[in-house]
Short mmCIF file of C-alpha atoms and ligand atoms in Angstrom, two decimals:
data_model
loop_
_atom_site.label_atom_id
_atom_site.label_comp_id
_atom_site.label_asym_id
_atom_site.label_seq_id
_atom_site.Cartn_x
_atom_site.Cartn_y
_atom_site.Cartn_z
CA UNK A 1 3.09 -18.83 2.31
CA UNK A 2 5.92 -16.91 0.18
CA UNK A 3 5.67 -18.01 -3.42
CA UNK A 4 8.48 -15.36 -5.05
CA UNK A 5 9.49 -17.64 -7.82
CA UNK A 6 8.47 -20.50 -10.17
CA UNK A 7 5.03 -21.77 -11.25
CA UNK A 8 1.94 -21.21 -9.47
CA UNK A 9 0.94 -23.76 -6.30
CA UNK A 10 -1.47 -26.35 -6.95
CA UNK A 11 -5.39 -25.59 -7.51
CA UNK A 12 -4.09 -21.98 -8.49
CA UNK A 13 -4.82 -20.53 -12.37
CA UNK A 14 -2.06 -19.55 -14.09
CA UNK A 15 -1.95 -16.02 -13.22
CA UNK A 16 -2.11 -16.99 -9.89
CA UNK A 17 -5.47 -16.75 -8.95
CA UNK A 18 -7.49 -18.94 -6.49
CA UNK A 19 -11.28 -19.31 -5.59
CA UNK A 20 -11.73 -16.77 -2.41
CA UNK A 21 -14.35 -19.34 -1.23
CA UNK A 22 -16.20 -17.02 0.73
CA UNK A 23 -18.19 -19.43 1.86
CA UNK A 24 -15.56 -21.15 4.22
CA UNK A 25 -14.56 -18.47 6.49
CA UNK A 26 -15.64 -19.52 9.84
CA UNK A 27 -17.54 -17.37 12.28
CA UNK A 28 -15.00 -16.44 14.18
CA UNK A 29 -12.68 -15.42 10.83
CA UNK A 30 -15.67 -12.87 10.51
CA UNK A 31 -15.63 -11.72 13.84
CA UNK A 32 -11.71 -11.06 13.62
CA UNK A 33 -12.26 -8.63 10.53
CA UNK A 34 -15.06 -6.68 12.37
CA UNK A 35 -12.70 -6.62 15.54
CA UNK A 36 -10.08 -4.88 13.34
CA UNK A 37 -12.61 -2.92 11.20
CA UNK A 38 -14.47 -1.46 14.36
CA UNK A 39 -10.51 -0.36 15.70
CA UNK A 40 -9.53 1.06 12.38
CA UNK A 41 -13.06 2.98 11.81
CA UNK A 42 -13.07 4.96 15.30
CA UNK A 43 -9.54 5.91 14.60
CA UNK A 44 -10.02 6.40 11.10
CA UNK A 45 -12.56 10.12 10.67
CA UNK A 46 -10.18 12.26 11.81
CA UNK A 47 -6.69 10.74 10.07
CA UNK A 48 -7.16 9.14 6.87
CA UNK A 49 -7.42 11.00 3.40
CA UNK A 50 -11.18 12.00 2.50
CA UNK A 51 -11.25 10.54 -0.15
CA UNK A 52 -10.22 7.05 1.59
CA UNK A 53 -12.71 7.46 3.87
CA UNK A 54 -15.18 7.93 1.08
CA UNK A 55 -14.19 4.55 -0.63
CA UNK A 56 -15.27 2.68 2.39
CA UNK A 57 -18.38 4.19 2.01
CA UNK A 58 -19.18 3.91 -1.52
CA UNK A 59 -17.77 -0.18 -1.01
CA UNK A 60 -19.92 -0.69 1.78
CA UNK A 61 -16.75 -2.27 3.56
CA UNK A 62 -18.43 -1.55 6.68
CA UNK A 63 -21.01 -4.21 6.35
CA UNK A 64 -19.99 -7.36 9.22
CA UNK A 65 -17.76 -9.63 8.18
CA UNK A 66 -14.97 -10.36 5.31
CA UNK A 67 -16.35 -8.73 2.36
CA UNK A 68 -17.27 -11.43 -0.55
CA UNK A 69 -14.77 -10.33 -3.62
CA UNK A 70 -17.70 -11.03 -5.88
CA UNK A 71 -19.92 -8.45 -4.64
CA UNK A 72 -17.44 -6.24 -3.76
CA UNK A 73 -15.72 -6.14 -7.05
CA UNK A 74 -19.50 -5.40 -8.51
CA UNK A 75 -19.71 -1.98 -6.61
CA UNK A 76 -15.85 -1.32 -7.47
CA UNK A 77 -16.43 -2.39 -11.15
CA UNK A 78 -19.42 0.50 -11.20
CA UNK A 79 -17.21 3.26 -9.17
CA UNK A 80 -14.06 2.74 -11.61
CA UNK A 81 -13.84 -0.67 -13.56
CA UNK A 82 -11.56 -2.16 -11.02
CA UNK A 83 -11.92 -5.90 -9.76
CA UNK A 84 -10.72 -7.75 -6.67
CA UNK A 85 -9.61 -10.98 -7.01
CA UNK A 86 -7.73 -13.94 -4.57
CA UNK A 87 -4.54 -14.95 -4.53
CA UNK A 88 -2.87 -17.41 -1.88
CA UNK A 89 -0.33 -14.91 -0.82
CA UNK A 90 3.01 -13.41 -2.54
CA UNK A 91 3.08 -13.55 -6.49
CA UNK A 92 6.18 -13.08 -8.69
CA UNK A 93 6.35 -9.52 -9.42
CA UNK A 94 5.50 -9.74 -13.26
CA UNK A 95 2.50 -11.74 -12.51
CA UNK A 96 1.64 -8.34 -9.70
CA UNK A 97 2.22 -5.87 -12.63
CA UNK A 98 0.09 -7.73 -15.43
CA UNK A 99 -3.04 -7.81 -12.54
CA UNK A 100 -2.53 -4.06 -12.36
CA UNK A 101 -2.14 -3.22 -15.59
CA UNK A 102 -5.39 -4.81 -16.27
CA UNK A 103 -6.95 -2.71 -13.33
CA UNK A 104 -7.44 -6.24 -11.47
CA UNK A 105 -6.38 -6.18 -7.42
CA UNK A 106 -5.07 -8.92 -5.66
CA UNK A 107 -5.88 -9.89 -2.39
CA UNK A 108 -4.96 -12.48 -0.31
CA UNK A 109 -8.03 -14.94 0.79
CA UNK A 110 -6.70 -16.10 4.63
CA UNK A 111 -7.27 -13.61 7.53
CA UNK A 112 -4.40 -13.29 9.99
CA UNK A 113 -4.73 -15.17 13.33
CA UNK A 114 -6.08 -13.38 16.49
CA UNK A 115 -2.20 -13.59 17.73
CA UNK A 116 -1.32 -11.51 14.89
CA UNK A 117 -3.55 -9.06 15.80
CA UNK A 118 -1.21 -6.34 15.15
CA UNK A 119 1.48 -7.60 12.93
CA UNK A 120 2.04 -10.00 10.10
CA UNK A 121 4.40 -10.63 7.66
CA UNK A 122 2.33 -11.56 4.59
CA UNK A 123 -0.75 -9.32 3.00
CA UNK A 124 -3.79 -11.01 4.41
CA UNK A 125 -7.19 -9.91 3.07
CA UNK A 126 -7.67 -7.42 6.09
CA UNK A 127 -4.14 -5.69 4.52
CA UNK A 128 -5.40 -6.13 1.07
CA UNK A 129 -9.23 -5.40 1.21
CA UNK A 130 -9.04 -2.54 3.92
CA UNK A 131 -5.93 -1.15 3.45
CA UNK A 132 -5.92 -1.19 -0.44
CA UNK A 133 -9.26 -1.34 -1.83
CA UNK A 134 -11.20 1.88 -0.65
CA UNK A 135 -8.75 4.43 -2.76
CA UNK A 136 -9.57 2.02 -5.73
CA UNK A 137 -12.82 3.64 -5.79
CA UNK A 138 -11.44 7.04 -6.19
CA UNK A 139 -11.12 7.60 -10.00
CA UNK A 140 -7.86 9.21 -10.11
CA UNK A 141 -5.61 6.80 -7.80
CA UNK A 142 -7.25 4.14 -9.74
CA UNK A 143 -5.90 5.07 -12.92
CA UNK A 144 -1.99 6.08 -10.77
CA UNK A 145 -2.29 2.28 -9.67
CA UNK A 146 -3.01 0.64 -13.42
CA UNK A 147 -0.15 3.11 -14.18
CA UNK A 148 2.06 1.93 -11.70
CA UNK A 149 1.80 -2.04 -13.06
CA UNK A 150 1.97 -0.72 -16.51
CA UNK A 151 5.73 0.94 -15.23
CA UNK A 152 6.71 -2.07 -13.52
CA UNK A 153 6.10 -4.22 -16.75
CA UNK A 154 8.58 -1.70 -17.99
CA UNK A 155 10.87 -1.38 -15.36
CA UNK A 156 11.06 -5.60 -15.47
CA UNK A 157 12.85 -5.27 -18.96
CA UNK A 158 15.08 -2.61 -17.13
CA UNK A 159 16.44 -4.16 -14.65
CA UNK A 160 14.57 -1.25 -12.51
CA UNK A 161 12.18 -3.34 -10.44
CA UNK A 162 14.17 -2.29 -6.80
CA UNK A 163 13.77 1.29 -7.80
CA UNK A 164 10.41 1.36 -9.22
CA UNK A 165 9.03 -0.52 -6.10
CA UNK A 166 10.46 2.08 -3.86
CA UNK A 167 7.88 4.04 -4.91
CA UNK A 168 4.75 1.77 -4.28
CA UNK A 169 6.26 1.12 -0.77
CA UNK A 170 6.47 5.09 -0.07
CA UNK A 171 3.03 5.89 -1.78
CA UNK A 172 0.56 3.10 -2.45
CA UNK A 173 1.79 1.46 1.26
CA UNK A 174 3.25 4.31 3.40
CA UNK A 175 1.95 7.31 1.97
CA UNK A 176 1.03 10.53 3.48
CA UNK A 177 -1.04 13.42 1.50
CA UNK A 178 -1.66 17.19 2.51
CA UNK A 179 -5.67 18.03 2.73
CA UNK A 180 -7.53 21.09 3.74
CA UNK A 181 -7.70 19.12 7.38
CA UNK A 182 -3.99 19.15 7.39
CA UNK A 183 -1.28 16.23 7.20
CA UNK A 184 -3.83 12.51 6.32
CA UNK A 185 -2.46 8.86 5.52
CA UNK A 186 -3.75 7.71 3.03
CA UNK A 187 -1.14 4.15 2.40
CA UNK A 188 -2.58 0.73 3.15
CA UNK A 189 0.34 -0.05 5.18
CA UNK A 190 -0.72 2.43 7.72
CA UNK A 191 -4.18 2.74 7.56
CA UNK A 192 -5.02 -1.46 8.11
CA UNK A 193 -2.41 -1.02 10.81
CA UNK A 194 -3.53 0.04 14.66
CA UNK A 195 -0.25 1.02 16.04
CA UNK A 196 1.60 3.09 12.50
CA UNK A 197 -2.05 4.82 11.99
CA UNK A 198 -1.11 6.88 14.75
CA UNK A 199 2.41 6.41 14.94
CA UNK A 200 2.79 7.64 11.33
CA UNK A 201 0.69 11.61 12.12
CA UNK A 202 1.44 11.90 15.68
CA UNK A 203 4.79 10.39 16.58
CA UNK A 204 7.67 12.84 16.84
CA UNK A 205 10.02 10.38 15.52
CA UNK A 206 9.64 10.24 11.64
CA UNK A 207 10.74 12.36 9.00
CA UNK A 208 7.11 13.82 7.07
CA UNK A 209 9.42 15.42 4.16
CA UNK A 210 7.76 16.47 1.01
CA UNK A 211 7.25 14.01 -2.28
CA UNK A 212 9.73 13.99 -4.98
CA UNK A 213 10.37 11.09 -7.35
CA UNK A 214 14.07 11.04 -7.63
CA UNK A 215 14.73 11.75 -4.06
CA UNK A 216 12.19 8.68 -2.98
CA UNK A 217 13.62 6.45 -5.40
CA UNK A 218 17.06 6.47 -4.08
CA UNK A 219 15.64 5.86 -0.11
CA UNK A 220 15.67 2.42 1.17
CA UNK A 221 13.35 1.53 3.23
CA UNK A 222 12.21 -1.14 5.89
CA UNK A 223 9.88 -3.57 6.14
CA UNK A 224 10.16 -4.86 9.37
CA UNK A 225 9.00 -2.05 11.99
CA UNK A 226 7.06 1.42 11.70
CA UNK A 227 9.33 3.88 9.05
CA UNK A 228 11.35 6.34 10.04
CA UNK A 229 10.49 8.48 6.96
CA UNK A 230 7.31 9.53 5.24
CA UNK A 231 6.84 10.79 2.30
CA UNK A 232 3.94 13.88 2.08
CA UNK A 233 2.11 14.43 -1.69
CA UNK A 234 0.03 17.52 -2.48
CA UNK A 235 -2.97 15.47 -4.02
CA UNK A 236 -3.67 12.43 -5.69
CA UNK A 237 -3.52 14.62 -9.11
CA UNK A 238 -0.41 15.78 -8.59
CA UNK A 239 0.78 11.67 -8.16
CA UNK A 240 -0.47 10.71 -11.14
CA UNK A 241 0.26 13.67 -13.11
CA UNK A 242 4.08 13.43 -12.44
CA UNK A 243 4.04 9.82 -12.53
CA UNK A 244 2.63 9.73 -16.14
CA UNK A 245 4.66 12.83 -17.12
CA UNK A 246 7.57 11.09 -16.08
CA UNK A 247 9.93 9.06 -18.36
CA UNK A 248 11.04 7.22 -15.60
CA UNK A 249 14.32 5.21 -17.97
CA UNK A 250 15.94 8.24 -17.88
CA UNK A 251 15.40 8.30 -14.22
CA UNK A 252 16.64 5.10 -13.36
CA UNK A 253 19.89 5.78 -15.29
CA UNK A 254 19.59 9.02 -12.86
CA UNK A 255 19.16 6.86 -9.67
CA UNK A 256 21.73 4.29 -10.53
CA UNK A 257 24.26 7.08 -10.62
CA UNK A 258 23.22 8.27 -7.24
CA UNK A 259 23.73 7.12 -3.49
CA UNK A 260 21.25 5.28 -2.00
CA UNK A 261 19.90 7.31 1.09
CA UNK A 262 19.25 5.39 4.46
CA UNK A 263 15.79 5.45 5.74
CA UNK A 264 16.31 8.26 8.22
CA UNK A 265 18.33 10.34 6.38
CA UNK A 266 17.48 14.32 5.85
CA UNK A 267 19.10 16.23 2.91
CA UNK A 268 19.28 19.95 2.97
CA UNK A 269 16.77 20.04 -0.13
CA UNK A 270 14.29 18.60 1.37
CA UNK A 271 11.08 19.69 1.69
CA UNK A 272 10.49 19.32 4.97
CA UNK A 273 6.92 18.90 6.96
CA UNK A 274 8.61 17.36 10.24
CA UNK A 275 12.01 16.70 11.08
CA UNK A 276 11.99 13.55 13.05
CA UNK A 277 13.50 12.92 16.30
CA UNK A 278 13.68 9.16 15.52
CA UNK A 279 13.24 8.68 19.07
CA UNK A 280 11.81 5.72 18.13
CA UNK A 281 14.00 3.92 15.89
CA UNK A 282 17.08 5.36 18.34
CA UNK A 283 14.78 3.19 21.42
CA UNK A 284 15.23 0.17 19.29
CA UNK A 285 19.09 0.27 18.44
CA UNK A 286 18.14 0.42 14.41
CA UNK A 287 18.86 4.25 13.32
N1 HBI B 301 2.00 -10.13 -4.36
N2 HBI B 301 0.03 -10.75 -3.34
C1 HBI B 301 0.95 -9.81 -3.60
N3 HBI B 301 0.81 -8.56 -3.09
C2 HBI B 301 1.73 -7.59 -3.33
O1 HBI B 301 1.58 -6.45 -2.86
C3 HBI B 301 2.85 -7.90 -4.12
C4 HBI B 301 2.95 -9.21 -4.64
N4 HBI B 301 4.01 -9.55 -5.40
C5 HBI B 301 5.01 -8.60 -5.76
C6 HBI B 301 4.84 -7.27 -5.20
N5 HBI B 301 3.82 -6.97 -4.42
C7 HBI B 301 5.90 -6.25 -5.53
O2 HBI B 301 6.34 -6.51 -6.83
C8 HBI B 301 5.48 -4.81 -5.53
O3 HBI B 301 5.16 -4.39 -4.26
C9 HBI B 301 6.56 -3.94 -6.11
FE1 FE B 302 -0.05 -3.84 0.66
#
């Protein structure tokens, strides 16, 4: 269920939350998330960012079955003072930022059904615990993500929202990072997803082109098939450095002055890792 607008659904708090009521997934809801865990963590060694890889780790996500929020948020509270808590799907985005802001996750409590296997439309707690959670253990993109809902409680009194969430989309969901190993993914949009986990580092299609904030917050993006652009960052420092170096009104004034770039697009200033053939998005009849 979508819930963009108005007051929160019945049996929710006011900011949204909901029991995750752990205790009424059935056996077979448990079986789905090791199916998908046991896909993502073969594939997973030799493509995701280190320091991703240590989060599941330190979170114990690998133990069977959907992860209690209660007991994971102890072990998260310990690595950086972050919490996970449920949520019955899509929030209104001020309710989002105030959760972040106060270093609180949420995470959707339903697990997709075995028919959605490989795609869904809403966060489920696969999305949101596996994808999201394990970098929340890493001290430094924990403080870039309670920086990024402090800037969209700012960017909500700027009318800047659209820009602003260009940038969660192309980091915090799609984003790629340079390590000694070469080119990882490190966004939970990727890494909770079979098919863009490889699609996204081997594919010739996509454009890898090299992070910069003005340049990603003018490019749209989709949300309805793989993308046909990633964008690469030099370290998780480097993120949150420019992000809290940034005075990002300024920036929007910059943006709203500027053309929007489509998805594919490459300019001659960009930095670029791999031109894509978008072979892909071409196959499809979108580019
Ligand atoms: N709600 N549950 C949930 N999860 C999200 O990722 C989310 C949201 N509401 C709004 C929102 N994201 C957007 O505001 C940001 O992605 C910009
Ligand atoms: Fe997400």
């Amino acid at each position: 269920m979508s819930y963009a607008h108005g007051t929160p659904p019945e049996g929710a708090a006011a900011d949204w939350t909901i029991p995750q009521r752990w205790e009424r997934y059935s056996a077979a809801e448990h079986a789905l998330w090791d199916r998908l865990f046991d896909r993502q963590a073969k594939l997973l060694p030799a493509r995701a960012a280190p320091e991703f890889l240590a989060g599941l780790d330190v979170l114990r996500l690998g133990d069977s079955g959907i992860p209690n929020f209660d007991a994971l948020s102890e072990r998260l509270m310990n690595a950086t003072g972050w919490q996970v808590v449920a949520v019955p799907g899509l929030i209104p985005d001020d309710v989002f930022f105030e959760h972040l802001a106060n270093r609180r996750f949420v995470a959707g409590n339903f697990i997709r059904t075995p028919e959605q296997l490989d795609y869904l439309q809403e966060p489920d707690v696969f999305h949101d615990v596996f994808g999201h959670v394990p970098l929340l253990a890493n001290p430094v993109f924990a403080d870039y993500m309670q920086a990024y809902g402090q800037g969209g409680q700012r960017a909500n009194g700027l009318g800047a929202i659209q820009r602003l969430a260009r940038l969660y989309w192309y980091t915090v969901e799609f984003g790629l990072i340079q390590s000694a190993e070469g080119l990882r993914i490190y966004g939970a949009g990727i890494v909770s997803s079979h098919g863009e986990s490889i699609f996204a580092l081997d594919d010739p299609s996509p454009n890898r082109v090299g992070f910069d904030l003005l340049r990603l917050m003018r490019t749209r993006y989709r949300i309805d098939d793989y993308q046909q652009s990633y964008f690469v960052i030099d370290s998780f420092e480097d993120l949150l450095r420019q992000t809290l170096e940034t005075d990002f009104a300024p920036l929007y004034e910059q943006v709203a002055q500027l053309t929007d770039i489509a998805p594919a697009d490459v300019l001659p200033e960009d930095r670029i890792y791999t031109r894509g053939t978008q072979a892909y998005a071409l196959a499809k009849g979108v580019a």
